[in-house]
Amino acid sequence: MRWAGLLACLLAAPVLAQDVRPLARGQLAQTAEQPSVRPIARGSVTAELAADIIRPRARPYARPDLATGAQTRPIFRAEQDLFAFSPNAVAQSQRPAIRPASIEAAAQERRLARLRGQVCGDPDIQGTALGRVDGRGACGITSAVKVRSVAGVALSPRATIDCRTAAALKTWVERGVVPAVGGEGGGVSSLRVVSHYACRNRNNLAGGRLSEHAFGRAIDIAGIRLRDGTEMTVLTDWNSSGDGAQLRQMWRAACGPFGTVLGPEANRFHRDHFHFDTARYRSGSYCR
């Protein structure tokens, strides 16, 4: 009986060695530590052992329906990493009240009035189209306009100029005057005009060349009035510690939109005003 059992064990040994040979070669350790790039035959001992050792990959949770108000911020996530609804969520957003018809009608009327008052094809330039203005000799303007405001800033008095000069004035107000003044005194209210179209020579000197004023291409500004009633004047504030820096900033901003820019430091004829005109020079703007 003893010899029969021993013989049975010896006959079964090759079979057991064949079954565990892949594991003896280290495939089980390789599966546990670093998965092989080769696929494992399904149903084998190695595959069954690997299935118990390797953790299955976690599947992503289904994306919540955001249209129903699901909260996506981490602070409102549930304990199981599922998105939860905020207890503070608004059930239904409030809609604004319908705008009264009177407000819409008033806005439309202002828009139409602005369009009716525009000149030079620009609603930001308000005034009256004059057409041709004749003068003595070579004086005159081919297509003149009488401007009452540019970029919301009034001209006092209204200025008779051509459209190119009006457009340059608008650019200067937007880029020079308004930024320089800022909120001081409530902002810019108007510009004090001391000269516009006039059939005269330069600096009113006899025997000189005709001024750009004689062609409607020039305008002189002596002061900037603020909404609180105060005024920055070129004569009194150019060298002041209060508004001097702002006036100099305005003067510099005019170089470019205008071809000629003259101020208090140009000569004695301009000590109390800015002279701007749209003459063009090959060397660029003349600013002094």
GROMACS .gro file of N, CA, C and O in nm, residues 80-188:
model
  436
   80GLN      N    1  -1.950   6.109  -0.176
   80GLN     CA    2  -1.908   6.006  -0.271
   80GLN      C    3  -1.863   6.065  -0.404
   80GLN      O    4  -1.868   5.998  -0.506
   81ASP      N    5  -1.818   6.191  -0.403
   81ASP     CA    6  -1.771   6.259  -0.524
   81ASP      C    7  -1.879   6.275  -0.631
   81ASP      O    8  -1.850   6.290  -0.749
   82LEU      N    9  -2.003   6.270  -0.590
   82LEU     CA   10  -2.112   6.297  -0.683
   82LEU      C   11  -2.150   6.444  -0.671
   82LEU      O   12  -2.144   6.502  -0.563
   83PHE      N   13  -2.189   6.507  -0.781
   83PHE     CA   14  -2.231   6.646  -0.776
   83PHE      C   15  -2.366   6.656  -0.707
   83PHE      O   16  -2.457   6.576  -0.734
   84ALA      N   17  -2.377   6.755  -0.623
   84ALA     CA   18  -2.502   6.772  -0.549
   84ALA      C   19  -2.564   6.906  -0.582
   84ALA      O   20  -2.497   6.996  -0.631
   85PHE      N   21  -2.690   6.920  -0.556
   85PHE     CA   22  -2.759   7.047  -0.577
   85PHE      C   23  -2.737   7.137  -0.458
   85PHE      O   24  -2.737   7.092  -0.343
   86SER      N   25  -2.715   7.264  -0.487
   86SER     CA   26  -2.694   7.360  -0.379
   86SER      C   27  -2.826   7.388  -0.309
   86SER      O   28  -2.928   7.414  -0.374
   87PRO      N   29  -2.827   7.385  -0.178
   87PRO     CA   30  -2.952   7.418  -0.107
   87PRO      C   31  -2.989   7.565  -0.121
   87PRO      O   32  -3.102   7.604  -0.094
   88ASN      N   33  -2.892   7.649  -0.166
   88ASN     CA   34  -2.918   7.792  -0.183
   88ASN      C   35  -2.952   7.829  -0.327
   88ASN      O   36  -2.960   7.947  -0.360
   89ALA      N   37  -2.963   7.728  -0.414
   89ALA     CA   38  -2.991   7.758  -0.554
   89ALA      C   39  -3.128   7.822  -0.570
   89ALA      O   40  -3.224   7.787  -0.501
   90VAL      N   41  -3.135   7.920  -0.662
   90VAL     CA   42  -3.262   7.987  -0.689
   90VAL      C   43  -3.346   7.898  -0.779
   90VAL      O   44  -3.299   7.850  -0.882
   91ALA      N   45  -3.468   7.874  -0.737
   91ALA     CA   46  -3.554   7.785  -0.815
   91ALA      C   47  -3.586   7.843  -0.952
   91ALA      O   48  -3.589   7.772  -1.052
   92GLN      N   49  -3.603   7.973  -0.957
   92GLN     CA   50  -3.636   8.038  -1.084
   92GLN      C   51  -3.579   8.179  -1.084
   92GLN      O   52  -3.600   8.255  -0.989
   93SER      N   53  -3.501   8.214  -1.188
   93SER     CA   54  -3.439   8.346  -1.194
   93SER      C   55  -3.543   8.453  -1.216
   93SER      O   56  -3.645   8.432  -1.284
   94GLN      N   57  -3.517   8.569  -1.159
   94GLN     CA   58  -3.609   8.681  -1.172
   94GLN      C   59  -3.586   8.753  -1.304
   94GLN      O   60  -3.473   8.781  -1.341
   95ARG      N   61  -3.690   8.779  -1.376
   95ARG     CA   62  -3.681   8.850  -1.503
   95ARG      C   63  -3.705   8.999  -1.481
   95ARG      O   64  -3.787   9.037  -1.398
   96PRO      N   65  -3.630   9.084  -1.553
   96PRO     CA   66  -3.653   9.228  -1.536
   96PRO      C   67  -3.790   9.269  -1.587
   96PRO      O   68  -3.848   9.204  -1.677
   97ALA      N   69  -3.839   9.374  -1.529
   97ALA     CA   70  -3.970   9.424  -1.571
   97ALA      C   71  -3.962   9.480  -1.713
   97ALA      O   72  -3.857   9.527  -1.757
   98ILE      N   73  -4.068   9.473  -1.784
   98ILE     CA   74  -4.074   9.524  -1.920
   98ILE      C   75  -4.054   9.676  -1.918
   98ILE      O   76  -4.115   9.747  -1.838
   99ARG      N   77  -3.963   9.724  -2.005
   99ARG     CA   78  -3.935   9.867  -2.009
   99ARG      C   79  -4.058   9.944  -2.055
   99ARG      O   80  -4.120   9.908  -2.157
  100PRO      N   81  -4.094  10.049  -1.984
  100PRO     CA   82  -4.213  10.127  -2.026
  100PRO      C   83  -4.196  10.185  -2.164
  100PRO      O   84  -4.085  10.223  -2.206
  101ALA      N   85  -4.306  10.196  -2.236
  101ALA     CA   86  -4.302  10.249  -2.372
  101ALA      C   87  -4.257  10.394  -2.374
  101ALA      O   88  -4.197  10.441  -2.471
  102SER      N   89  -4.283  10.469  -2.266
  102SER     CA   90  -4.246  10.610  -2.261
  102SER      C   91  -4.095  10.628  -2.264
  102SER      O   92  -4.041  10.720  -2.326
  103ILE      N   93  -4.022  10.536  -2.198
  103ILE     CA   94  -3.876  10.544  -2.197
  103ILE      C   95  -3.821  10.517  -2.336
  103ILE      O   96  -3.731  10.586  -2.384
  104GLU      N   97  -3.874  10.416  -2.402
  104GLU     CA   98  -3.828  10.385  -2.537
  104GLU      C   99  -3.860  10.500  -2.633
  104GLU      O  100  -3.779  10.534  -2.720
  105ALA      N  101  -3.976  10.561  -2.618
  105ALA     CA  102  -4.014  10.672  -2.706
  105ALA      C  103  -3.921  10.792  -2.685
  105ALA      O  104  -3.881  10.858  -2.781
  106ALA      N  105  -3.888  10.820  -2.559
  106ALA     CA  106  -3.799  10.933  -2.531
  106ALA      C  107  -3.659  10.908  -2.587
  106ALA      O  108  -3.595  10.998  -2.643
  107ALA      N  109  -3.609  10.783  -2.573
  107ALA     CA  110  -3.477  10.751  -2.627
  107ALA      C  111  -3.477  10.761  -2.779
  107ALA      O  112  -3.380  10.810  -2.839
  108GLN      N  113  -3.583  10.717  -2.843
  108GLN     CA  114  -3.592  10.727  -2.988
  108GLN      C  115  -3.597  10.872  -3.034
  108GLN      O  116  -3.535  10.909  -3.135
  109GLU      N  117  -3.666  10.955  -2.959
  109GLU     CA  118  -3.674  11.097  -2.995
  109GLU      C  119  -3.539  11.165  -2.982
  109GLU      O  120  -3.500  11.247  -3.066
  110ARG      N  121  -3.464  11.131  -2.877
  110ARG     CA  122  -3.331  11.188  -2.862
  110ARG      C  123  -3.239  11.143  -2.975
  110ARG      O  124  -3.157  11.221  -3.025
  111ARG      N  125  -3.252  11.017  -3.013
  111ARG     CA  126  -3.169  10.967  -3.122
  111ARG      C  127  -3.200  11.038  -3.253
  111ARG      O  128  -3.110  11.079  -3.327
  112LEU      N  129  -3.329  11.058  -3.281
  112LEU     CA  130  -3.368  11.127  -3.404
  112LEU      C  131  -3.325  11.273  -3.402
  112LEU      O  132  -3.280  11.327  -3.504
  113ALA      N  133  -3.337  11.337  -3.285
  113ALA     CA  134  -3.294  11.476  -3.274
  113ALA      C  135  -3.145  11.489  -3.296
  113ALA      O  136  -3.097  11.584  -3.359
  114ARG      N  137  -3.072  11.391  -3.245
  114ARG     CA  138  -2.926  11.392  -3.264
  114ARG      C  139  -2.891  11.373  -3.410
  114ARG      O  140  -2.799  11.439  -3.462
  115LEU      N  141  -2.963  11.285  -3.477
  115LEU     CA  142  -2.937  11.264  -3.619
  115LEU      C  143  -2.976  11.387  -3.701
  115LEU      O  144  -2.908  11.422  -3.798
  116ARG      N  145  -3.083  11.453  -3.662
  116ARG     CA  146  -3.126  11.573  -3.735
  116ARG      C  147  -3.026  11.687  -3.717
  116ARG      O  148  -3.007  11.769  -3.806
  117GLY      N  149  -2.961  11.692  -3.600
  117GLY     CA  150  -2.869  11.801  -3.574
  117GLY      C  151  -2.725  11.774  -3.615
  117GLY      O  152  -2.639  11.861  -3.599
  118GLN      N  153  -2.697  11.656  -3.669
  118GLN     CA  154  -2.559  11.625  -3.705
  118GLN      C  155  -2.517  11.699  -3.831
  118GLN      O  156  -2.598  11.728  -3.918
  119VAL      N  157  -2.389  11.727  -3.839
  119VAL     CA  158  -2.328  11.784  -3.959
  119VAL      C  159  -2.202  11.704  -3.989
  119VAL      O  160  -2.151  11.631  -3.904
  120CYS      N  161  -2.153  11.716  -4.108
  120CYS     CA  162  -2.032  11.645  -4.152
  120CYS      C  163  -2.049  11.494  -4.145
  120CYS      O  164  -1.950  11.420  -4.136
  121GLY      N  165  -2.175  11.447  -4.145
  121GLY     CA  166  -2.200  11.305  -4.142
  121GLY      C  167  -2.161  11.237  -4.012
  121GLY      O  168  -2.140  11.116  -4.010
  122ASP      N  169  -2.153  11.312  -3.903
  122ASP     CA  170  -2.110  11.258  -3.774
  122ASP      C  171  -2.206  11.306  -3.666
  122ASP      O  172  -2.214  11.425  -3.638
  123PRO      N  173  -2.280  11.213  -3.601
  123PRO     CA  174  -2.372  11.255  -3.495
  123PRO      C  175  -2.303  11.321  -3.377
  123PRO      O  176  -2.368  11.391  -3.299
  124ASP      N  177  -2.172  11.300  -3.360
  124ASP     CA  178  -2.099  11.364  -3.251
  124ASP      C  179  -2.063  11.509  -3.282
  124ASP      O  180  -2.010  11.579  -3.196
  125ILE      N  181  -2.089  11.552  -3.406
  125ILE     CA  182  -2.067  11.692  -3.442
  125ILE      C  183  -2.202  11.753  -3.470
  125ILE      O  184  -2.266  11.724  -3.573
  126GLN      N  185  -2.247  11.836  -3.378
  126GLN     CA  186  -2.381  11.895  -3.388
  126GLN      C  187  -2.371  12.040  -3.433
  126GLN      O  188  -2.284  12.115  -3.389
  127GLY      N  189  -2.461  12.076  -3.523
  127GLY     CA  190  -2.459  12.213  -3.573
  127GLY      C  191  -2.554  12.233  -3.689
  127GLY      O  192  -2.653  12.161  -3.703
  128THR      N  193  -2.519  12.327  -3.775
  128THR     CA  194  -2.601  12.362  -3.891
  128THR      C  195  -2.512  12.371  -4.014
  128THR      O  196  -2.404  12.431  -4.008
  129ALA      N  197  -2.557  12.310  -4.123
  129ALA     CA  198  -2.483  12.318  -4.248
  129ALA      C  199  -2.511  12.452  -4.315
  129ALA      O  200  -2.627  12.490  -4.334
  130LEU      N  201  -2.406  12.526  -4.350
  130LEU     CA  202  -2.420  12.659  -4.411
  130LEU      C  203  -2.396  12.655  -4.561
  130LEU      O  204  -2.438  12.747  -4.633
  131GLY      N  205  -2.326  12.555  -4.609
  131GLY     CA  206  -2.292  12.551  -4.751
  131GLY      C  207  -2.176  12.646  -4.781
  131GLY      O  208  -2.086  12.665  -4.700
  132ARG      N  209  -2.181  12.708  -4.896
  132ARG     CA  210  -2.072  12.796  -4.936
  132ARG      C  211  -2.082  12.931  -4.866
  132ARG      O  212  -2.189  12.992  -4.859
  133VAL      N  213  -1.967  12.975  -4.814
  133VAL     CA  214  -1.957  13.107  -4.751
  133VAL      C  215  -1.856  13.187  -4.831
  133VAL      O  216  -1.739  13.151  -4.839
  134ASP      N  217  -1.901  13.296  -4.891
  134ASP     CA  218  -1.813  13.380  -4.972
  134ASP      C  219  -1.752  13.491  -4.887
  134ASP      O  220  -1.811  13.538  -4.789
  135GLY      N  221  -1.632  13.534  -4.927
  135GLY     CA  222  -1.566  13.644  -4.859
  135GLY      C  223  -1.491  13.730  -4.958
  135GLY      O  224  -1.492  13.705  -5.078
  136ARG      N  225  -1.423  13.830  -4.906
  136ARG     CA  226  -1.347  13.919  -4.991
  136ARG      C  227  -1.225  13.849  -5.049
  136ARG      O  228  -1.159  13.771  -4.981
  137GLY      N  229  -1.197  13.874  -5.171
  137GLY     CA  230  -1.077  13.817  -5.234
  137GLY      C  231  -1.081  13.666  -5.232
  137GLY      O  232  -1.175  13.602  -5.278
  138ALA      N  233  -0.976  13.608  -5.173
  138ALA     CA  234  -0.967  13.462  -5.168
  138ALA      C  235  -1.035  13.403  -5.045
  138ALA      O  236  -1.035  13.281  -5.028
  139CYS      N  237  -1.090  13.487  -4.959
  139CYS     CA  238  -1.154  13.436  -4.837
  139CYS      C  239  -1.281  13.358  -4.872
  139CYS      O  240  -1.343  13.379  -4.976
  140GLY      N  241  -1.318  13.269  -4.783
  140GLY     CA  242  -1.441  13.195  -4.801
  140GLY      C  243  -1.424  13.047  -4.768
  140GLY      O  244  -1.313  12.995  -4.756
  141ILE      N  245  -1.538  12.980  -4.755
  141ILE     CA  246  -1.541  12.836  -4.724
  141ILE      C  247  -1.632  12.769  -4.826
  141ILE      O  248  -1.743  12.816  -4.852
  142THR      N  249  -1.587  12.660  -4.883
  142THR     CA  250  -1.668  12.590  -4.983
  142THR      C  251  -1.788  12.523  -4.919
  142THR      O  252  -1.902  12.540  -4.965
  143SER      N  253  -1.768  12.446  -4.815
  143SER     CA  254  -1.877  12.375  -4.745
  143SER      C  255  -1.862  12.404  -4.597
  143SER      O  256  -1.794  12.330  -4.524
  144ALA      N  257  -1.925  12.510  -4.553
  144ALA     CA  258  -1.911  12.554  -4.413
  144ALA      C  259  -2.019  12.494  -4.325
  144ALA      O  260  -2.128  12.459  -4.370
  145VAL      N  261  -1.986  12.478  -4.198
  145VAL     CA  262  -2.082  12.435  -4.097
  145VAL      C  263  -2.065  12.526  -3.976
  145VAL      O  264  -1.955  12.574  -3.947
  146LYS      N  265  -2.177  12.549  -3.907
  146LYS     CA  266  -2.172  12.625  -3.781
  146LYS      C  267  -2.189  12.523  -3.669
  146LYS      O  268  -2.299  12.470  -3.649
  147VAL      N  269  -2.082  12.496  -3.597
  147VAL     CA  270  -2.080  12.389  -3.498
  147VAL      C  271  -2.118  12.443  -3.361
  147VAL      O  272  -2.062  12.543  -3.315
  148ARG      N  273  -2.212  12.373  -3.297
  148ARG     CA  274  -2.251  12.412  -3.161
  148ARG      C  275  -2.195  12.320  -3.054
  148ARG      O  276  -2.184  12.359  -2.937
  149SER      N  277  -2.157  12.195  -3.092
  149SER     CA  278  -2.096  12.104  -2.995
  149SER      C  279  -2.021  11.993  -3.068
  149SER      O  280  -2.056  11.956  -3.181
  150VAL      N  281  -1.918  11.941  -3.003
  150VAL     CA  282  -1.844  11.826  -3.053
  150VAL      C  283  -1.825  11.729  -2.937
  150VAL      O  284  -1.785  11.770  -2.826
  151ALA      N  285  -1.856  11.601  -2.961
  151ALA     CA  286  -1.840  11.498  -2.858
  151ALA      C  287  -1.909  11.536  -2.728
  151ALA      O  288  -1.860  11.505  -2.618
  152GLY      N  289  -2.023  11.604  -2.738
  152GLY     CA  290  -2.099  11.643  -2.620
  152GLY      C  291  -2.051  11.767  -2.549
  152GLY      O  292  -2.107  11.805  -2.446
  153VAL      N  293  -1.948  11.832  -2.600
  153VAL     CA  294  -1.894  11.955  -2.540
  153VAL      C  295  -1.935  12.073  -2.626
  153VAL      O  296  -1.909  12.076  -2.747
  154ALA      N  297  -2.001  12.171  -2.565
  154ALA     CA  298  -2.054  12.286  -2.639
  154ALA      C  299  -1.943  12.383  -2.676
  154ALA      O  300  -1.838  12.391  -2.609
  155LEU      N  301  -1.965  12.456  -2.786
  155LEU     CA  302  -1.877  12.565  -2.827
  155LEU      C  303  -1.948  12.696  -2.799
  155LEU      O  304  -2.063  12.716  -2.840
  156SER      N  305  -1.879  12.787  -2.733
  156SER     CA  306  -1.939  12.916  -2.699
  156SER      C  307  -1.843  13.029  -2.737
  156SER      O  308  -1.737  13.045  -2.675
  157PRO      N  309  -1.879  13.107  -2.841
  157PRO     CA  310  -1.998  13.092  -2.926
  157PRO      C  311  -1.978  12.981  -3.029
  157PRO      O  312  -1.871  12.920  -3.036
  158ARG      N  313  -2.080  12.957  -3.110
  158ARG     CA  314  -2.071  12.855  -3.215
  158ARG      C  315  -1.966  12.898  -3.318
  158ARG      O  316  -1.948  13.017  -3.344
  159ALA      N  317  -1.902  12.797  -3.374
  159ALA     CA  318  -1.789  12.825  -3.463
  159ALA      C  319  -1.823  12.788  -3.607
  159ALA      O  320  -1.874  12.679  -3.634
  160THR      N  321  -1.790  12.880  -3.700
  160THR     CA  322  -1.806  12.854  -3.843
  160THR      C  323  -1.673  12.806  -3.898
  160THR      O  324  -1.575  12.881  -3.902
  161ILE      N  325  -1.670  12.681  -3.937
  161ILE     CA  326  -1.547  12.617  -3.984
  161ILE      C  327  -1.584  12.516  -4.093
  161ILE      O  328  -1.703  12.500  -4.125
  162ASP      N  329  -1.485  12.449  -4.149
  162ASP     CA  330  -1.515  12.341  -4.244
  162ASP      C  331  -1.516  12.207  -4.170
  162ASP      O  332  -1.481  12.199  -4.051
  163CYS      N  333  -1.559  12.102  -4.239
  163CYS     CA  334  -1.577  11.972  -4.174
  163CYS      C  335  -1.445  11.910  -4.130
  163CYS      O  336  -1.441  11.841  -4.028
  164ARG      N  337  -1.338  11.930  -4.203
  164ARG     CA  338  -1.211  11.872  -4.161
  164ARG      C  339  -1.165  11.933  -4.030
  164ARG      O  340  -1.113  11.862  -3.942
  165THR      N  341  -1.185  12.060  -4.012
  165THR     CA  342  -1.148  12.125  -3.887
  165THR      C  343  -1.240  12.080  -3.775
  165THR      O  344  -1.196  12.059  -3.660
  166ALA      N  345  -1.369  12.062  -3.805
  166ALA     CA  346  -1.463  12.013  -3.704
  166ALA      C  347  -1.428  11.873  -3.658
  166ALA      O  348  -1.435  11.841  -3.539
  167ALA      N  349  -1.386  11.788  -3.752
  167ALA     CA  350  -1.347  11.651  -3.715
  167ALA      C  351  -1.221  11.650  -3.630
  167ALA      O  352  -1.209  11.573  -3.534
  168ALA      N  353  -1.124  11.736  -3.663
  168ALA     CA  354  -1.002  11.745  -3.583
  168ALA      C  355  -1.033  11.797  -3.443
  168ALA      O  356  -0.973  11.750  -3.344
  169LEU      N  357  -1.127  11.891  -3.433
  169LEU     CA  358  -1.165  11.944  -3.303
  169LEU      C  359  -1.230  11.836  -3.217
  169LEU      O  360  -1.203  11.826  -3.097
  170LYS      N  361  -1.314  11.755  -3.278
  170LYS     CA  362  -1.377  11.644  -3.205
  170LYS      C  363  -1.270  11.548  -3.152
  170LYS      O  364  -1.275  11.506  -3.035
  171THR      N  365  -1.172  11.512  -3.235
  171THR     CA  366  -1.065  11.423  -3.191
  171THR      C  367  -0.988  11.483  -3.075
  171THR      O  368  -0.954  11.412  -2.978
  172TRP      N  369  -0.960  11.611  -3.081
  172TRP     CA  370  -0.886  11.676  -2.974
  172TRP      C  371  -0.966  11.677  -2.843
  172TRP      O  372  -0.911  11.652  -2.735
  173VAL      N  373  -1.095  11.701  -2.852
  173VAL     CA  374  -1.179  11.700  -2.732
  173VAL      C  375  -1.181  11.562  -2.669
  173VAL      O  376  -1.167  11.548  -2.546
  174GLU      N  377  -1.197  11.459  -2.751
  174GLU     CA  378  -1.207  11.323  -2.698
  174GLU      C  379  -1.075  11.273  -2.641
  174GLU      O  380  -1.073  11.209  -2.536
  175ARG      N  381  -0.962  11.303  -2.709
  175ARG     CA  382  -0.833  11.247  -2.670
  175ARG      C  383  -0.750  11.341  -2.584
  175ARG      O  384  -0.655  11.296  -2.519
  176GLY      N  385  -0.783  11.469  -2.586
  176GLY     CA  386  -0.702  11.565  -2.513
  176GLY      C  387  -0.775  11.633  -2.399
  176GLY      O  388  -0.732  11.626  -2.283
  177VAL      N  389  -0.887  11.697  -2.429
  177VAL     CA  390  -0.954  11.779  -2.328
  177VAL      C  391  -1.019  11.693  -2.220
  177VAL      O  392  -0.994  11.712  -2.100
  178VAL      N  393  -1.103  11.600  -2.261
  178VAL     CA  394  -1.177  11.520  -2.164
  178VAL      C  395  -1.084  11.439  -2.074
  178VAL      O  396  -1.100  11.440  -1.951
  179PRO      N  397  -0.982  11.367  -2.126
  179PRO     CA  398  -0.892  11.296  -2.035
  179PRO      C  399  -0.812  11.388  -1.943
  179PRO      O  400  -0.786  11.353  -1.828
  180ALA      N  401  -0.773  11.505  -1.992
  180ALA     CA  402  -0.693  11.597  -1.910
  180ALA      C  403  -0.775  11.654  -1.794
  180ALA      O  404  -0.725  11.667  -1.682
  181VAL      N  405  -0.899  11.687  -1.821
  181VAL     CA  406  -0.983  11.744  -1.715
  181VAL      C  407  -1.030  11.637  -1.618
  181VAL      O  408  -1.032  11.657  -1.496
  182GLY      N  409  -1.064  11.519  -1.673
  182GLY     CA  410  -1.115  11.412  -1.586
  182GLY      C  411  -1.244  11.453  -1.519
  182GLY      O  412  -1.334  11.511  -1.580
  183GLY      N  413  -1.253  11.426  -1.389
  183GLY     CA  414  -1.373  11.460  -1.314
  183GLY      C  415  -1.366  11.593  -1.243
  183GLY      O  416  -1.457  11.626  -1.164
  184GLU      N  417  -1.263  11.671  -1.266
  184GLU     CA  418  -1.250  11.801  -1.198
  184GLU      C  419  -1.369  11.891  -1.234
  184GLU      O  420  -1.403  11.908  -1.352
  185GLY      N  421  -1.429  11.949  -1.134
  185GLY     CA  422  -1.542  12.040  -1.156
  185GLY      C  423  -1.661  11.975  -1.222
  185GLY      O  424  -1.746  12.043  -1.280
  186GLY      N  425  -1.670  11.841  -1.215
  186GLY     CA  426  -1.782  11.772  -1.278
  186GLY      C  427  -1.760  11.738  -1.423
  186GLY      O  428  -1.848  11.683  -1.488
  187GLY      N  429  -1.641  11.772  -1.476
  187GLY     CA  430  -1.612  11.742  -1.615
  187GLY      C  431  -1.625  11.863  -1.705
  187GLY      O  432  -1.663  11.973  -1.662
  188VAL      N  433  -1.593  11.843  -1.833
  188VAL     CA  434  -1.594  11.954  -1.929
  188VAL      C  435  -1.737  11.988  -1.969
  188VAL      O  436  -1.818  11.900  -1.996
   0.00000   0.00000   0.00000
